[in-house]
Coordinates of C-alpha atoms in Angstrom, one line a residue:
X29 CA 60.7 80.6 128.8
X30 CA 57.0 80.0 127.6
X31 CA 56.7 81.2 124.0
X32 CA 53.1 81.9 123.2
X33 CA 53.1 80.8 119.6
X34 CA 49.6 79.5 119.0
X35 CA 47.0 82.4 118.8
X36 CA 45.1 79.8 121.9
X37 CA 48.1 80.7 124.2
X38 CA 47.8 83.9 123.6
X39 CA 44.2 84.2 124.3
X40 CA 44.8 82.3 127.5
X41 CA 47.4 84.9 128.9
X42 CA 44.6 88.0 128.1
X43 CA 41.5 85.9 129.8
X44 CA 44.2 85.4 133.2
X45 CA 45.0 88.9 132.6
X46 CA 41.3 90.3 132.5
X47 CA 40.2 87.8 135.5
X48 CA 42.5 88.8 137.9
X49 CA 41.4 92.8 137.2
X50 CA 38.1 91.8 137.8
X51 CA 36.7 92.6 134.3
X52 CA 35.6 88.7 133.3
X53 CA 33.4 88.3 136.2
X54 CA 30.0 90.0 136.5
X55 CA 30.7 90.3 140.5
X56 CA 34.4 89.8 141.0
X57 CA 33.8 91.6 144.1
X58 CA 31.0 91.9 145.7
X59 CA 28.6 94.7 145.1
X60 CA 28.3 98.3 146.1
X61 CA 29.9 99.5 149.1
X62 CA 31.5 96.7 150.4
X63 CA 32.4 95.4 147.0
X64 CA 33.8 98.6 146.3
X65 CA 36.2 98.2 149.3
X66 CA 37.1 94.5 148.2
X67 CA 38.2 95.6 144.6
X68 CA 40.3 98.7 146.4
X69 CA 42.0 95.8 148.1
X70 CA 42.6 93.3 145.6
X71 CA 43.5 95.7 142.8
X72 CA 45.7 97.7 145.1
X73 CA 44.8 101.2 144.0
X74 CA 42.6 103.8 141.9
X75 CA 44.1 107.1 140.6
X76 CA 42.2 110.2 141.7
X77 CA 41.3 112.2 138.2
X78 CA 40.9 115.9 137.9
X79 CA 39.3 115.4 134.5
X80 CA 35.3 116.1 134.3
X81 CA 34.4 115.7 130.8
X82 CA 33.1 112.2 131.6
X83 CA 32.7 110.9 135.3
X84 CA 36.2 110.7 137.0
X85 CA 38.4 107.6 136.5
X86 CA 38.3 106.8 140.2
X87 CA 34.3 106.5 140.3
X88 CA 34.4 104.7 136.8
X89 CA 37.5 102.3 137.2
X90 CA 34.6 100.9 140.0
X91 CA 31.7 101.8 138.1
X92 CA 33.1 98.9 135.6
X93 CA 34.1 96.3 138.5
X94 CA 31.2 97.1 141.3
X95 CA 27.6 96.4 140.7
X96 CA 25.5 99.4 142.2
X97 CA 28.6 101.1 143.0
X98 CA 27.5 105.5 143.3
X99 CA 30.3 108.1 143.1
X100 CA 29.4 109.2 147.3
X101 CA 30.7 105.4 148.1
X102 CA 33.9 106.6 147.2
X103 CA 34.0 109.1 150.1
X104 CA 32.6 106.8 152.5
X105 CA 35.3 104.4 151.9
X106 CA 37.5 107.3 153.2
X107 CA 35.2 108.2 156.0
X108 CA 35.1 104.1 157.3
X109 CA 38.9 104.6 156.8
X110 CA 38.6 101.7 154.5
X111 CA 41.0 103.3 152.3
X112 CA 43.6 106.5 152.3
X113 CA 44.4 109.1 150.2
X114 CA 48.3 109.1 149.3
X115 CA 50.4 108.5 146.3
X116 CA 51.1 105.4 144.3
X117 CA 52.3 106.1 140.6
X118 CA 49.6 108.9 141.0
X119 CA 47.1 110.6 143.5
X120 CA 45.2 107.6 144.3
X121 CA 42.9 105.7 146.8
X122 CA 44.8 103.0 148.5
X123 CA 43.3 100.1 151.0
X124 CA 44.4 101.4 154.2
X125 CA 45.7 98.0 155.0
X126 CA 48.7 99.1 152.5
X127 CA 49.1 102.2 154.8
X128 CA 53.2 101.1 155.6
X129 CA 53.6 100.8 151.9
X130 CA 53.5 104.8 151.9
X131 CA 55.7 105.5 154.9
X132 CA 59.2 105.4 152.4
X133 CA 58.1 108.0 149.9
X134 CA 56.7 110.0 153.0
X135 CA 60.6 110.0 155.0
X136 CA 61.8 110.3 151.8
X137 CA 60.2 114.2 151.2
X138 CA 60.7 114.5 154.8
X139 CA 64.4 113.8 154.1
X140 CA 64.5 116.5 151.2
X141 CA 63.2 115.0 148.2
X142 CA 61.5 117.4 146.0
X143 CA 57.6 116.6 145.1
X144 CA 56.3 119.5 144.1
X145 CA 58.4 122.1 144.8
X146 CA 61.4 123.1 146.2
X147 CA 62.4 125.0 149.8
X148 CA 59.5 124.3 152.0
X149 CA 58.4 126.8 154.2
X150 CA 59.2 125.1 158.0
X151 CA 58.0 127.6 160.1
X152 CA 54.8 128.2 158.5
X153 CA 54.4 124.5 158.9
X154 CA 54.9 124.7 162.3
X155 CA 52.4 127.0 162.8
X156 CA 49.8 124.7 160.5
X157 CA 50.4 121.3 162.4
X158 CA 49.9 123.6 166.1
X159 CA 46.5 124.8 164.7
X160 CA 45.6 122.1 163.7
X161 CA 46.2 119.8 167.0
X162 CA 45.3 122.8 168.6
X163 CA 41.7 123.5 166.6
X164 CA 41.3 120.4 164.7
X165 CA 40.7 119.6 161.1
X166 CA 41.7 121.9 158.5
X167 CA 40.4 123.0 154.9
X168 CA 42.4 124.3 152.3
X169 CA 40.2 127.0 151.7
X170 CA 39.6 127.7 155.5
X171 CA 43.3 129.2 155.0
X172 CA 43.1 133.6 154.3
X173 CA 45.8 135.3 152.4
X174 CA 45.5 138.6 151.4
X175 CA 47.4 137.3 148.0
X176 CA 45.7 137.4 144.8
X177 CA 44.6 133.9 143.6
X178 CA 46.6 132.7 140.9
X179 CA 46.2 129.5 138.6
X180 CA 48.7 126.7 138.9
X181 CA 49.5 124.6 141.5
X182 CA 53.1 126.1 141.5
X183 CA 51.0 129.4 142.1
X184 CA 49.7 128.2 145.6
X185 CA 49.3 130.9 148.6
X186 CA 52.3 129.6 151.0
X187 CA 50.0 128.5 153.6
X188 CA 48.0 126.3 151.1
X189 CA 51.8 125.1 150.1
X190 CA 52.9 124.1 153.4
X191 CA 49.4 121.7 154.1
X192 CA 50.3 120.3 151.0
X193 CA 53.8 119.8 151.9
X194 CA 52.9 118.5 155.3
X195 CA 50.1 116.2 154.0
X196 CA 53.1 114.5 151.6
X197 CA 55.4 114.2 154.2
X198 CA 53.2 111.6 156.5
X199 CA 52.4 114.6 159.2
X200 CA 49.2 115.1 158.0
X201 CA 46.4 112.9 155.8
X202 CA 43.1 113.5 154.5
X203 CA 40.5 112.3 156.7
X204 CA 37.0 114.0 154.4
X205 CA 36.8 115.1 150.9
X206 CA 33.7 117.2 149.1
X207 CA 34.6 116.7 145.7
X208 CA 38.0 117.9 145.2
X209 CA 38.2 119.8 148.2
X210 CA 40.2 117.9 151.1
X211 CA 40.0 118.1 154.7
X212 CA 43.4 117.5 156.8
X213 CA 43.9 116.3 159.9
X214 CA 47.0 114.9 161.9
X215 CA 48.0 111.2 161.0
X216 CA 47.2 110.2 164.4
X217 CA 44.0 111.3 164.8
X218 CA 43.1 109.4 161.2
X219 CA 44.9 106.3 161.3
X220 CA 42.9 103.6 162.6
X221 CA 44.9 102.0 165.5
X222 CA 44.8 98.1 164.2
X223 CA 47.0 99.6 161.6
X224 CA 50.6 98.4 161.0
X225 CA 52.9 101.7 160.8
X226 CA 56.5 99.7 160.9
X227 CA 58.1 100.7 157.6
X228 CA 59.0 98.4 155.5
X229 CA 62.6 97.5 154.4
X230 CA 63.5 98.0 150.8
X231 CA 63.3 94.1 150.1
X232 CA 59.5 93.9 152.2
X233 CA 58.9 96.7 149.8
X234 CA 60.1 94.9 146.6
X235 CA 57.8 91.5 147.7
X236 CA 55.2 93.9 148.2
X237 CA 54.9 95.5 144.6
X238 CA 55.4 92.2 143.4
X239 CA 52.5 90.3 145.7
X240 CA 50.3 93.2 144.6
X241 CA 51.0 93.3 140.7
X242 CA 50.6 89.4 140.0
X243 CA 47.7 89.3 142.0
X244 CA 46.1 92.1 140.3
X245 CA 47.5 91.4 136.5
X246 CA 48.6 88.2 136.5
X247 CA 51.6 88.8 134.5
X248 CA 54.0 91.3 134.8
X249 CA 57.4 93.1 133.1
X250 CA 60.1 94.1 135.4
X251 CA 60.2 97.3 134.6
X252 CA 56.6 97.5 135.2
X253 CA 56.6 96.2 139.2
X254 CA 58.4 99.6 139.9
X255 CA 56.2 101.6 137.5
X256 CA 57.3 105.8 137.5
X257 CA 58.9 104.7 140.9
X258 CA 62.4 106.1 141.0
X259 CA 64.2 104.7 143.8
X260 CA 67.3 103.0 142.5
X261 CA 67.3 100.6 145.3
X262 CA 64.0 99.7 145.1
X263 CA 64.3 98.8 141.7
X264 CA 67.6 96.3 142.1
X265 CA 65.9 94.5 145.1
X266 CA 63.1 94.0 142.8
X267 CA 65.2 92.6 140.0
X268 CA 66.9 90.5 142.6
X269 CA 64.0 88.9 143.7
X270 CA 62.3 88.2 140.4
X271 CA 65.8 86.9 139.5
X272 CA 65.6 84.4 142.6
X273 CA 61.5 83.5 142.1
X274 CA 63.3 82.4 138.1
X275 CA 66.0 80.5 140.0
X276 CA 63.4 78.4 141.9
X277 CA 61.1 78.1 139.2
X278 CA 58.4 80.0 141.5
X279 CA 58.2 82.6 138.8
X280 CA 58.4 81.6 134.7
X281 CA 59.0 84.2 132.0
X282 CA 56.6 84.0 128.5
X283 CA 57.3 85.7 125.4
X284 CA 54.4 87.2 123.9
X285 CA 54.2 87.4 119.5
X286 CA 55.5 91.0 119.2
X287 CA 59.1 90.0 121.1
X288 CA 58.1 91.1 124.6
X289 CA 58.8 89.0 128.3
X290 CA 56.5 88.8 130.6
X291 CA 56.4 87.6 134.2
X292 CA 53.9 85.1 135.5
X293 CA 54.0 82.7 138.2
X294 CA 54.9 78.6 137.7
X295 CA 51.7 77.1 136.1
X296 CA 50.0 80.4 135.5
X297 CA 48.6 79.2 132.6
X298 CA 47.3 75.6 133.4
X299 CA 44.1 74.7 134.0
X300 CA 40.9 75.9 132.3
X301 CA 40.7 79.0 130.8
X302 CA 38.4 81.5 132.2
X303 CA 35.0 82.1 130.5
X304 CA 34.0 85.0 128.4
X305 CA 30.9 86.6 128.2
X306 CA 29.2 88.9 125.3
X307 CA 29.6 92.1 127.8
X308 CA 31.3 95.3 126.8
X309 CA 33.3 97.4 128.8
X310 CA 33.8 101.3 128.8
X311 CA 36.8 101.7 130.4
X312 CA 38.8 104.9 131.6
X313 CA 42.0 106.0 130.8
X314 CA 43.1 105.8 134.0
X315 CA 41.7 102.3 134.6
X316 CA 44.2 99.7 136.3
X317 CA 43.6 97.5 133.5
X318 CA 45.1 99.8 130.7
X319 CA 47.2 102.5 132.8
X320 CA 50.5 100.7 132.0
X321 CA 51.1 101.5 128.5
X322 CA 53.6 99.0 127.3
X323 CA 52.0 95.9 129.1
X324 CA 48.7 96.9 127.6
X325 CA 50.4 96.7 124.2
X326 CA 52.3 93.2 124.8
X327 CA 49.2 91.8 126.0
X328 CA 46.3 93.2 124.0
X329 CA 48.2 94.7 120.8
X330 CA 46.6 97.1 122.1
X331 CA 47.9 101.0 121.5
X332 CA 46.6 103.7 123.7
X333 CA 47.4 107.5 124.2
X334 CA 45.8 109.8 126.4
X335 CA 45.0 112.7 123.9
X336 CA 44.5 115.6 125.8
X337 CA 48.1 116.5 126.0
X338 CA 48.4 116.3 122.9
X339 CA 47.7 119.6 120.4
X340 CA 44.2 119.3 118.9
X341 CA 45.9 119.1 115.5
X342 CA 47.5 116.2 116.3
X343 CA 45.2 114.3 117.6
X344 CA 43.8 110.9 116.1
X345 CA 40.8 109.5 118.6
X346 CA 39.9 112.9 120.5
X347 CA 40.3 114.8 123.7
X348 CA 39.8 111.8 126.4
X349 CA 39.1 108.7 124.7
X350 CA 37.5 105.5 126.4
X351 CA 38.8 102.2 125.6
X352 CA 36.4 100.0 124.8
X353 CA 37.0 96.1 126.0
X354 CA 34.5 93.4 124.5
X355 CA 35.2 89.8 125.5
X356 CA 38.6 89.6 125.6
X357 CA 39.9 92.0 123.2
X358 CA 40.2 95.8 123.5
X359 CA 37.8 96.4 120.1
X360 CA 38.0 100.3 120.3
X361 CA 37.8 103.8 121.6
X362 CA 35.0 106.1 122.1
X363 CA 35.7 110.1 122.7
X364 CA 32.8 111.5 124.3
X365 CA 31.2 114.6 126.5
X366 CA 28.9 114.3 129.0
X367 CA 26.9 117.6 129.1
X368 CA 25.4 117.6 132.6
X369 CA 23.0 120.5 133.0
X370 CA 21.0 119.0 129.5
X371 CA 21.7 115.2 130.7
X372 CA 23.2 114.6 127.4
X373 CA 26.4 111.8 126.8
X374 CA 28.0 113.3 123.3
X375 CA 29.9 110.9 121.4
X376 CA 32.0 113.2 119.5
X377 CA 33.7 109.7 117.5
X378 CA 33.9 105.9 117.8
X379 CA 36.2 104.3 116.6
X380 CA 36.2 100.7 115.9
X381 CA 39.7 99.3 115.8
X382 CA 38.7 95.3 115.3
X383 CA 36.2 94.6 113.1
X384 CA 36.9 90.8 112.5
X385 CA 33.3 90.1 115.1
X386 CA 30.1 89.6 114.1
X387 CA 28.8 93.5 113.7
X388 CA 25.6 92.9 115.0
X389 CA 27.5 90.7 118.6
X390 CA 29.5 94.4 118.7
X391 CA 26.9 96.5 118.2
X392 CA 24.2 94.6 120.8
X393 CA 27.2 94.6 123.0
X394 CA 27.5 98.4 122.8
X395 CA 24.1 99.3 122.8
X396 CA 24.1 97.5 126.4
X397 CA 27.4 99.0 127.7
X398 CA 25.9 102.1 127.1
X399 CA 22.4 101.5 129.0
X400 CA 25.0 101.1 131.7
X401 CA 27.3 103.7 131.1
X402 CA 24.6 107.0 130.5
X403 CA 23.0 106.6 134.1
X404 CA 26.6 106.5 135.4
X405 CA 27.0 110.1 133.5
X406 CA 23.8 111.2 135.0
X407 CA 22.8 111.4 131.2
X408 CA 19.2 110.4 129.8
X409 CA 20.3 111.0 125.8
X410 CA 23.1 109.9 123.9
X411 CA 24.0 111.2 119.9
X412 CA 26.7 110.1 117.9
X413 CA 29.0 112.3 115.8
X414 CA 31.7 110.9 113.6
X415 CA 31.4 106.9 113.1
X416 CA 34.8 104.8 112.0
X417 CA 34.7 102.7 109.7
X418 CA 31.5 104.9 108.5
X419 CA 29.5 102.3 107.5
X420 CA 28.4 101.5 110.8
X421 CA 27.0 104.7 111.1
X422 CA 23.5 104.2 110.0
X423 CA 23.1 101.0 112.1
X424 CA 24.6 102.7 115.4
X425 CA 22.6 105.5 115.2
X426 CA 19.5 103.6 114.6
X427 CA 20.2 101.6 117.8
X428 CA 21.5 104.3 120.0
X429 CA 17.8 106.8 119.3
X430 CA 16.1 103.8 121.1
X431 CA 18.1 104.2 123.8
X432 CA 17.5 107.9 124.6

């Protein structure tokens, strides 16, 4: 086992970390469209986020990554059947390339595991998949009920159940989205024929997750390779073959300061270190780079919780705070609004969590990420609320009026 003791080792792991997301380079992947598609590939997935208060997580998790990438790419990705719509850990966008990587989950709900909700309705979705070989693709809302709307997904009419149900089973998959309003169609008329529908075996599946998560993190915790996955089996052949990659010395374990063991593979962490730049990121919560909680802390001392579960009285950084990643340290977290119809970004507070840089590096380096960053909003102005520590108030202020 590798014990990073010297703070350079340490630094070291966070650069390979950070490179292999594709948050070091100014074009890991290309730009706009097709770069878009590339860092869909390589990073294996992007959750789809309900959440409008700033620009969803799956726009800005490539809005950070992509030069020139625009929110419509996303569904032209879908369109080029580039990428699919299924679920990972989440709702997400996957590289359709991955498409056999969905087919357990799918035989397992088709099996009787409960997603959603319990007792589907099988004649009803009969009567769905016949209209919609018969008539072709189908809307949600193209489906009447003479039920009153209700809120709550557990509230859906049946019929509006049964796509659903349908859709997570494999029979169906999304082949159009206008915002958050899918189009379904049958599997076969949306799958691209090159693609590779044999499903995998439990141990195909285990190399899989582990390919995808040292290519995309370059270390890893066993327990995170299966993250929220639940399938007992999946889990053991996954253990087993990390145990094996040991074994051969494929695969080394290093222990981090705080106590925790991480994955990498055998000379990981030869070679030159990657470069650094002055550039600041404004990341999402639901960016790859920060989504796994406990790896984000081993490898950044870095703690993060998505606030808007949480009560407002209990709160400490806000509704939906933004982490905020400058060289190779996560220095902060920024809680803002982006008020559309006026074409104003809000920052309700910033916090500032690692003050140890030179302030006027963090603040230039902010000032930029936001020149970036308020376009992306479809925002023109930016103010600034609450300030911590406060007496970088005055100075951000100043910077951020020349910006509006």
């Amino acid at each position: 086992m590798i014990v990073l003791n010297h703070p350079k080792d340490v630094v070291r792991l966070r650069r390979g970390v950070l490179s292999a997301q594709g948050l070091l380079q100014a074009q890991a992947f290309g730009a706009g469209l097709a770069g878009a598609a590339e860092a869909i590939t390589h990073i294996g997935y992007v959750q789809i986020d309900s959440i409008s208060v700033v620009e969803r997580a799956h726009h800005h998790v490539l809005h950070a990554r992509v030069p020139g990438f625009k929110p419509a790419m996303m569904n032209q990705l879908l369109l080029n059947r580039d990428i699919f719509e299924y679920w990972s850990h989440a709702a997400a966008f996957l590289p359709i390339a991955d498409f056999r990587f969905s087919l357990p989950y799918k035989q397992a709900i088709k099996d009787g595991q409960i997603h959603w909700y319990k007792s589907p309705d099988k004649p009803l979705m009969r009567d769905l998949l016949d209209r919609i070989r018969r008539d072709g693709p189908l809307r949600s809302r193209d489906l009447e009920s003479n039920q009153p709307k209700r809120e709550g997904w557990w509230d859906w009419k049946p019929a509006k159940k049964a796509l659903e149900q349908l859709y997570m089973q494999g029979d169906l998959m999304v082949s159009d989205r206008e915002g958050f309003q899918k189009t379904y169609d049958l599997t076969e008329r949306v799958l691209p024929d090159h693609i590779d529908t044999r499903t995998p075996s439990t141990d195909e599946f285990a190399q899989y997750l582990l390919d995808q998560q040292l290519r995309s993190h370059a270390c890893v915790s066993l327990r995170g390779i299966t993250y929220l996955r639940k399938s007992a089996d999946l889990r053991a052949a996954v253990k087993a073959l990390v145990d094996e990659g040991l074994a051969q010395q494929a695969l080394e374990q290093v222990q981090t300061p705080n106590g925790d063991v991480l994955i990498i593979e055998s000379g990981a962490l030869d070679g030159s270190m990657p470069r650094v730049s002055n550039r600041m990121h404004i990341l999402s919560p639901f960016d790859n780079s920060v989504i796994q909680r406990d790896r984000l802390k081993a490898v950044f001392d870095y703690d993060y919780q998505l606030e808007c579960y949480v009560p407002e009285t209990k709160r400490q950084h806000g509704y939906f705070s933004l982490p905020l990643l400058f060289r190779d340290e996560f220095v902060g977290r920024m809680d803002c609004k982006a008020h559309r119809k006026t074409r104003h970004l809000e920052i309700k507070a910033l916090h500032w969590e690692r003050i140890d840089h030179d302030e006027e590096l963090l603040v230039q380096a902010f000032v930029e990420a936001l020149k970036r960053f308020l376009p992306f909003q479809g925002c023109e102005s930016v103010s600034l609320t609450e300030v911590y520590p406060k007496r970088w108030g005055k100075r951000l202020r100043t910077e951020l009026a020349a910006v509006s």
